[in-house]
Amino acid sequence: MARCFLATVCLLSLLEMVSSFTMHRKDNVAVYWGQKSSISLADACDNDNYNMIIMGFVTNYNTSVPNSLVLNLAGNCGEGMSPCSDLAKDITTCQSKGKAVTLSLGGGSLPPWEMITLNSDQEAKDFGNMMYNTFLGGSVDDPKRPFGSAVLDGFDLDIEQGSTDHFDVFIQTVRDASTQNHDSRWYYFTAAPQCPQLTGQPYGNLFSTTPFDALFVQFYNNDCGLDAWPESPWNFDAWNNWAENDAPNNGSVKVYIGAPAASGPGMAHYVDAQKLGDIILDTVRKYGSFGGVMLWDIYAAKSNDNFDAAVKKDLNESMIPKIGHLRRSVNVGDLLP
């Protein structure tokens, strides 16, 4: 009975390790959540296949328009900046399981375009301080915070329209606010460019001037998408070269394969789980910057025969060459005294 209990503890510990988030790993699965209400954040966090939940989106902000910040989580929260007490509880519960929960800025939309507009460095500083106080570790008792005292783990940029002018100042301001507040957390900054957008709009020179923790490169809706692999114009090698040589924090930034979790509108160049598994294995072996897979989105994954489970399995199996025979031969009994 004692051995059975210990075996259960070992298995639960291993599952927690697999589903928790650490940036340096190569087997993370990040997923976008929030644009439908059929899967709660609590249910998303109970899924051991996911390491990072990206809540989407903050869609609008313009300093010239009062109260212009818009948090759009579809039916999961009220309109604008309404209090979301249920989500606040889910966020802290999710983090207690070792998962990261971040908030994405931007997102795709139909005309008229919704955009986050920063017209000057001063506007970027104001925006950075406001976002730090509203969603991160500042002013946690402010009643205007939609998630109350819950503190998110960072921000993601999914800028589909406009530009990212002055976003470098926004990011640095958040970092500075954290330091000035003696905040012990490290807040993640990620971005989700489309695969042709290593240079040019909308990100401009942001990737050459500003350190990011990870990029979730969208290998879909473009000719360099997943179904081009392994031939050009598939271009993970260009992103890896940037990560290892040209990024301000080269050698530490991670590049994820961004993949649609099902076929359908806005998810062109989708590949099935078997082909994505082949791409993952090839990418893990070739590129040191590889950090895992980003899925758009959690609802598509569930509807597509739990696509996330196949992706996580492929990532786990891709790690086998890294630890050789230990991965293949170890059993729970070997871990017991």
Short mmCIF file of C-alpha atoms in Angstrom, two decimals:
data_model
loop_
_atom_site.label_atom_id
_atom_site.label_comp_id
_atom_site.label_asym_id
_atom_site.label_seq_id
_atom_site.Cartn_x
_atom_site.Cartn_y
_atom_site.Cartn_z
CA MET A 1 0.00 0.00 0.00
CA ALA A 2 2.84 2.39 0.87
CA ARG A 3 4.53 1.71 -2.47
CA CYS A 4 1.23 2.30 -4.27
CA PHE A 5 0.76 5.62 -2.48
CA LEU A 6 4.30 6.71 -3.28
CA ALA A 7 3.90 5.67 -6.89
CA THR A 8 0.78 7.82 -7.14
CA VAL A 9 2.62 10.78 -5.63
CA CYS A 10 5.47 10.30 -8.11
CA LEU A 11 3.11 10.16 -11.05
CA LEU A 12 1.24 13.26 -9.92
CA SER A 13 4.53 15.10 -9.46
CA LEU A 14 5.66 14.12 -12.95
CA LEU A 15 2.35 15.29 -14.44
CA GLU A 16 2.68 18.62 -12.63
CA MET A 17 6.21 19.05 -13.98
CA VAL A 18 5.04 18.33 -17.52
CA SER A 19 2.14 20.80 -17.35
CA SER A 20 3.92 23.61 -15.48
CA PHE A 21 5.58 26.44 -17.38
CA THR A 22 9.30 27.17 -17.54
CA MET A 23 10.54 29.36 -20.38
CA HIS A 24 13.75 27.45 -21.10
CA ARG A 25 11.91 24.21 -21.94
CA LYS A 26 11.35 22.90 -25.46
CA ASP A 27 8.07 21.08 -24.83
CA ASN A 28 5.74 23.91 -23.81
CA VAL A 29 2.28 24.27 -25.28
CA ALA A 30 0.83 27.78 -25.22
CA VAL A 31 -2.79 28.30 -26.19
CA TYR A 32 -5.05 31.29 -26.82
CA TRP A 33 -8.23 31.41 -24.77
CA GLY A 34 -11.09 33.86 -24.42
CA GLN A 35 -12.90 34.39 -27.71
CA LYS A 36 -15.64 31.88 -26.97
CA SER A 37 -17.30 30.87 -23.72
CA SER A 38 -17.67 27.12 -24.21
CA ILE A 39 -14.50 26.34 -22.22
CA SER A 40 -13.95 28.07 -18.90
CA LEU A 41 -10.53 29.29 -17.85
CA ALA A 42 -10.69 26.82 -14.96
CA ASP A 43 -11.23 23.94 -17.39
CA ALA A 44 -8.39 25.19 -19.57
CA CYS A 45 -6.07 25.19 -16.58
CA ASP A 46 -7.12 21.67 -15.59
CA ASN A 47 -5.82 20.45 -18.96
CA ASP A 48 -2.31 19.04 -18.39
CA ASN A 49 -1.45 19.52 -22.06
CA TYR A 50 -1.21 23.30 -21.64
CA ASN A 51 1.65 25.16 -19.97
CA MET A 52 0.66 28.75 -20.79
CA ILE A 53 -2.79 30.25 -21.25
CA ILE A 54 -2.88 33.46 -23.30
CA MET A 55 -6.05 35.42 -22.65
CA GLY A 56 -7.24 37.37 -25.65
CA PHE A 57 -7.60 40.30 -26.07
CA VAL A 58 -7.11 43.93 -25.14
CA THR A 59 -8.33 45.27 -28.47
CA ASN A 60 -8.43 49.06 -28.19
CA TYR A 61 -6.47 51.89 -26.65
CA ASN A 62 -5.93 55.50 -27.65
CA THR A 63 -4.67 58.06 -25.17
CA SER A 64 -6.66 60.81 -26.89
CA VAL A 65 -9.92 59.00 -26.10
CA PRO A 66 -10.93 58.75 -22.41
CA ASN A 67 -11.67 55.25 -21.11
CA SER A 68 -10.71 53.75 -24.46
CA LEU A 69 -9.07 50.59 -23.08
CA VAL A 70 -11.22 47.63 -24.11
CA LEU A 71 -10.84 44.12 -22.70
CA ASN A 72 -12.62 41.72 -25.06
CA LEU A 73 -13.00 38.21 -23.64
CA ALA A 74 -16.25 37.48 -25.46
CA GLY A 75 -18.80 35.92 -23.09
CA ASN A 76 -16.23 35.21 -20.39
CA CYS A 77 -16.35 38.73 -18.98
CA GLY A 78 -18.47 41.86 -19.23
CA GLU A 79 -17.88 44.55 -21.82
CA GLY A 80 -15.10 47.09 -21.57
CA MET A 81 -13.32 46.83 -18.23
CA SER A 82 -16.08 45.22 -16.17
CA PRO A 83 -15.06 43.31 -13.02
CA CYS A 84 -14.46 39.59 -13.62
CA SER A 85 -14.33 38.06 -10.16
CA ASP A 86 -14.77 34.49 -11.42
CA LEU A 87 -11.80 34.88 -13.75
CA ALA A 88 -9.73 36.35 -10.92
CA LYS A 89 -10.17 33.15 -8.94
CA ASP A 90 -9.43 30.99 -11.98
CA ILE A 91 -6.23 32.93 -12.74
CA THR A 92 -4.78 32.38 -9.27
CA THR A 93 -5.83 28.72 -9.27
CA CYS A 94 -4.20 28.25 -12.67
CA GLN A 95 -0.97 29.84 -11.47
CA SER A 96 -0.96 27.64 -8.36
CA LYS A 97 -0.69 24.69 -10.75
CA GLY A 98 2.50 26.12 -12.21
CA LYS A 99 0.94 27.48 -15.40
CA ALA A 100 1.54 30.96 -16.77
CA VAL A 101 -1.45 33.18 -17.57
CA THR A 102 -0.81 36.20 -19.78
CA LEU A 103 -2.91 38.76 -21.64
CA SER A 104 -2.64 39.43 -25.36
CA LEU A 105 -2.88 42.90 -26.85
CA GLY A 106 -4.33 43.33 -30.32
CA GLY A 107 -5.85 40.35 -32.07
CA GLY A 108 -7.33 40.13 -35.52
CA SER A 109 -10.61 41.88 -36.28
CA LEU A 110 -12.80 42.91 -39.17
CA PRO A 111 -13.11 46.52 -40.37
CA PRO A 112 -13.28 49.03 -38.80
CA TRP A 113 -9.95 47.94 -37.36
CA GLU A 114 -9.58 47.82 -33.62
CA MET A 115 -6.11 49.01 -32.68
CA ILE A 116 -3.84 49.98 -29.85
CA THR A 117 -2.36 53.32 -30.85
CA LEU A 118 0.71 54.87 -29.20
CA ASN A 119 1.62 58.18 -30.82
CA SER A 120 4.64 59.14 -28.72
CA ASP A 121 7.09 57.87 -26.13
CA GLN A 122 5.12 59.69 -23.44
CA GLU A 123 1.91 57.95 -24.47
CA ALA A 124 3.78 54.65 -24.37
CA LYS A 125 5.00 55.40 -20.84
CA ASP A 126 1.48 56.29 -19.72
CA PHE A 127 0.15 53.09 -21.29
CA GLY A 128 2.88 50.98 -19.69
CA ASN A 129 2.21 52.34 -16.21
CA MET A 130 -1.54 51.91 -16.66
CA MET A 131 -1.19 48.30 -17.86
CA TYR A 132 1.19 47.46 -15.01
CA ASN A 133 -1.23 48.89 -12.46
CA THR A 134 -4.31 47.37 -14.08
CA PHE A 135 -3.15 43.80 -14.76
CA LEU A 136 0.24 43.18 -13.14
CA GLY A 137 1.76 43.87 -9.74
CA GLY A 138 0.88 47.53 -9.24
CA SER A 139 -2.16 48.97 -7.44
CA VAL A 140 -3.52 45.51 -6.61
CA ASP A 141 -6.24 47.07 -4.42
CA ASP A 142 -7.52 49.38 -7.17
CA PRO A 143 -11.24 48.61 -7.69
CA LYS A 144 -10.85 49.35 -11.43
CA ARG A 145 -8.74 46.21 -11.91
CA PRO A 146 -10.97 43.72 -13.81
CA PHE A 147 -9.24 40.74 -12.18
CA GLY A 148 -8.97 42.26 -8.72
CA SER A 149 -5.82 41.29 -6.85
CA ALA A 150 -4.96 38.51 -9.33
CA VAL A 151 -1.63 39.31 -11.00
CA LEU A 152 -1.06 38.13 -14.56
CA ASP A 153 2.29 36.75 -15.72
CA GLY A 154 2.88 39.17 -18.57
CA PHE A 155 1.73 40.47 -21.92
CA ASP A 156 1.62 39.12 -25.46
CA LEU A 157 1.57 41.30 -28.57
CA ASP A 158 -0.64 40.07 -31.40
CA ILE A 159 -0.57 43.24 -33.47
CA GLU A 160 -2.35 42.49 -36.73
CA GLN A 161 -2.98 46.07 -37.89
CA GLY A 162 -1.25 49.43 -37.55
CA SER A 163 2.27 49.53 -36.16
CA THR A 164 4.23 48.91 -33.00
CA ASP A 165 5.82 52.36 -32.92
CA HIS A 166 6.77 53.25 -29.32
CA PHE A 167 6.01 49.72 -28.09
CA ASP A 168 9.66 49.39 -27.05
CA VAL A 169 9.05 52.23 -24.59
CA PHE A 170 5.84 50.55 -23.40
CA ILE A 171 7.69 47.31 -22.64
CA GLN A 172 10.58 49.06 -20.91
CA THR A 173 8.14 51.11 -18.84
CA VAL A 174 6.48 47.95 -17.55
CA ARG A 175 9.91 46.56 -16.65
CA ASP A 176 10.85 49.81 -14.91
CA ALA A 177 7.57 49.93 -13.00
CA SER A 178 8.18 46.41 -11.75
CA THR A 179 11.66 47.36 -10.53
CA GLN A 180 10.47 50.56 -8.86
CA ASN A 181 7.69 48.63 -7.14
CA HIS A 182 10.21 46.06 -5.84
CA ASP A 183 8.13 43.46 -7.65
CA SER A 184 9.74 40.03 -7.39
CA ARG A 185 7.96 38.60 -10.43
CA TRP A 186 9.51 38.30 -13.88
CA TYR A 187 6.84 39.34 -16.36
CA TYR A 188 6.93 37.61 -19.72
CA PHE A 189 6.75 39.56 -22.94
CA THR A 190 5.86 37.53 -26.01
CA ALA A 191 4.68 38.37 -29.51
CA ALA A 192 2.80 36.50 -32.22
CA PRO A 193 4.06 37.73 -35.61
CA GLN A 194 3.00 36.06 -38.83
CA CYS A 195 5.80 34.04 -40.40
CA PRO A 196 6.75 36.69 -43.06
CA GLN A 197 6.96 39.46 -40.42
CA LEU A 198 10.53 39.11 -39.15
CA THR A 199 11.04 42.55 -40.68
CA GLY A 200 8.60 45.17 -41.91
CA GLN A 201 5.21 46.15 -40.56
CA PRO A 202 3.52 45.84 -38.22
CA TYR A 203 6.49 45.04 -35.96
CA GLY A 204 9.07 47.20 -37.75
CA ASN A 205 12.40 47.04 -35.93
CA LEU A 206 10.86 46.07 -32.59
CA PHE A 207 12.43 42.61 -32.65
CA SER A 208 15.91 44.06 -33.18
CA THR A 209 15.67 46.61 -30.37
CA THR A 210 13.56 45.02 -27.64
CA PRO A 211 14.16 41.78 -25.72
CA PHE A 212 11.30 39.28 -25.85
CA ASP A 213 11.03 36.06 -23.89
CA ALA A 214 9.39 34.17 -26.75
CA LEU A 215 7.82 34.62 -30.16
CA PHE A 216 4.78 32.57 -31.15
CA VAL A 217 5.33 32.70 -34.89
CA GLN A 218 2.10 32.14 -36.81
CA PHE A 219 2.95 29.54 -39.43
CA TYR A 220 -0.48 29.81 -41.02
CA ASN A 221 -2.45 32.10 -43.32
CA ASN A 222 0.77 32.67 -45.32
CA ASP A 223 2.82 30.80 -47.91
CA CYS A 224 5.51 30.13 -45.28
CA GLY A 225 2.94 28.13 -43.33
CA LEU A 226 3.19 24.62 -41.97
CA ASP A 227 2.21 22.87 -45.17
CA ALA A 228 5.31 24.28 -46.91
CA TRP A 229 7.62 22.31 -44.60
CA PRO A 230 10.33 21.14 -45.18
CA GLU A 231 10.90 23.28 -48.27
CA SER A 232 11.06 27.04 -48.73
CA PRO A 233 9.12 29.28 -48.08
CA TRP A 234 8.88 27.52 -44.68
CA ASN A 235 11.23 29.78 -42.73
CA PHE A 236 11.74 28.64 -39.15
CA ASP A 237 15.49 28.78 -39.91
CA ALA A 238 15.27 32.56 -40.40
CA TRP A 239 13.53 33.00 -37.06
CA ASN A 240 16.07 30.73 -35.37
CA ASN A 241 18.91 32.76 -36.88
CA TRP A 242 17.33 35.92 -35.48
CA ALA A 243 16.92 34.31 -32.04
CA GLU A 244 20.49 33.05 -31.86
CA ASN A 245 22.31 35.96 -33.51
CA ASP A 246 20.28 39.15 -33.95
CA ALA A 247 17.85 39.37 -31.03
CA PRO A 248 18.90 41.76 -28.24
CA ASN A 249 18.82 38.80 -25.83
CA ASN A 250 20.16 36.31 -28.38
CA GLY A 251 20.58 32.81 -27.09
CA SER A 252 17.77 33.05 -24.55
CA VAL A 253 14.66 33.99 -26.54
CA LYS A 254 12.47 31.06 -27.59
CA VAL A 255 10.68 30.59 -30.91
CA TYR A 256 7.45 28.59 -31.00
CA ILE A 257 5.72 26.96 -33.92
CA GLY A 258 2.37 28.73 -34.07
CA ALA A 259 -0.19 26.29 -35.46
CA PRO A 260 -3.92 26.35 -36.13
CA ALA A 261 -5.58 23.69 -34.01
CA ALA A 262 -8.13 22.85 -36.71
CA SER A 263 -8.98 23.70 -40.28
CA GLY A 264 -11.39 26.51 -41.01
CA PRO A 265 -11.66 30.26 -41.62
CA GLY A 266 -8.56 32.14 -40.49
CA MET A 267 -6.61 28.89 -40.15
CA ALA A 268 -5.23 28.30 -43.65
CA HIS A 269 -2.21 26.01 -44.08
CA TYR A 270 -3.40 23.76 -41.25
CA VAL A 271 -1.69 20.37 -41.05
CA ASP A 272 -2.94 17.32 -39.20
CA ALA A 273 -1.41 16.04 -35.97
CA GLN A 274 0.75 13.44 -37.69
CA LYS A 275 2.45 15.95 -39.98
CA LEU A 276 2.79 18.49 -37.18
CA GLY A 277 4.51 15.77 -35.15
CA ASP A 278 7.04 15.30 -37.96
CA ILE A 279 7.64 19.05 -38.08
CA ILE A 280 8.12 19.21 -34.31
CA LEU A 281 10.67 16.38 -34.31
CA ASP A 282 12.63 17.95 -37.17
CA THR A 283 12.58 21.41 -35.58
CA VAL A 284 13.64 20.19 -32.13
CA ARG A 285 16.66 18.45 -33.61
CA LYS A 286 17.76 21.33 -35.84
CA TYR A 287 17.11 24.53 -33.91
CA GLY A 288 18.30 25.53 -30.46
CA SER A 289 15.76 28.32 -30.07
CA PHE A 290 12.73 26.03 -30.33
CA GLY A 291 10.49 26.40 -27.29
CA GLY A 292 7.33 24.49 -28.11
CA VAL A 293 4.03 24.98 -29.91
CA MET A 294 1.45 27.75 -29.77
CA LEU A 295 -2.09 26.73 -30.69
CA TRP A 296 -4.85 28.94 -32.06
CA ASP A 297 -7.01 28.29 -30.24
CA ILE A 298 -8.29 26.18 -27.34
CA TYR A 299 -11.80 25.86 -28.79
CA ALA A 300 -10.51 24.63 -32.14
CA ALA A 301 -8.25 22.12 -30.39
CA LYS A 302 -11.11 20.63 -28.41
CA SER A 303 -13.38 20.41 -31.44
CA ASN A 304 -10.63 18.72 -33.45
CA ASP A 305 -10.46 15.48 -31.47
CA ASN A 306 -8.43 17.12 -28.67
CA PHE A 307 -5.66 18.20 -31.02
CA ASP A 308 -3.69 19.49 -28.02
CA ALA A 309 -3.20 15.98 -26.66
CA ALA A 310 -1.55 14.83 -29.88
CA VAL A 311 0.69 17.91 -29.93
CA LYS A 312 1.79 17.40 -26.32
CA LYS A 313 2.49 13.74 -27.01
CA ASP A 314 4.62 14.68 -30.01
CA LEU A 315 6.56 17.22 -27.95
CA ASN A 316 7.17 14.72 -25.16
CA GLU A 317 8.38 12.10 -27.63
CA SER A 318 10.64 14.65 -29.32
CA MET A 319 12.54 14.96 -26.05
CA ILE A 320 13.50 11.26 -25.96
CA PRO A 321 16.84 11.67 -27.81
CA LYS A 322 17.82 14.28 -25.24
CA ILE A 323 17.83 11.83 -22.33
CA GLY A 324 18.36 8.57 -24.19
CA HIS A 325 17.67 5.24 -22.58
CA LEU A 326 16.55 6.76 -19.28
CA ARG A 327 13.33 8.01 -20.88
CA ARG A 328 12.58 4.65 -22.43
CA SER A 329 13.41 2.38 -19.52
CA VAL A 330 12.49 4.26 -16.34
CA ASN A 331 9.41 3.15 -14.43
CA VAL A 332 7.76 4.43 -11.31
CA GLY A 333 9.12 1.55 -9.24
CA ASP A 334 12.66 2.68 -10.01
CA LEU A 335 11.88 6.00 -8.32
CA LEU A 336 10.86 4.39 -5.04
CA PRO A 337 13.16 3.57 -2.09
#
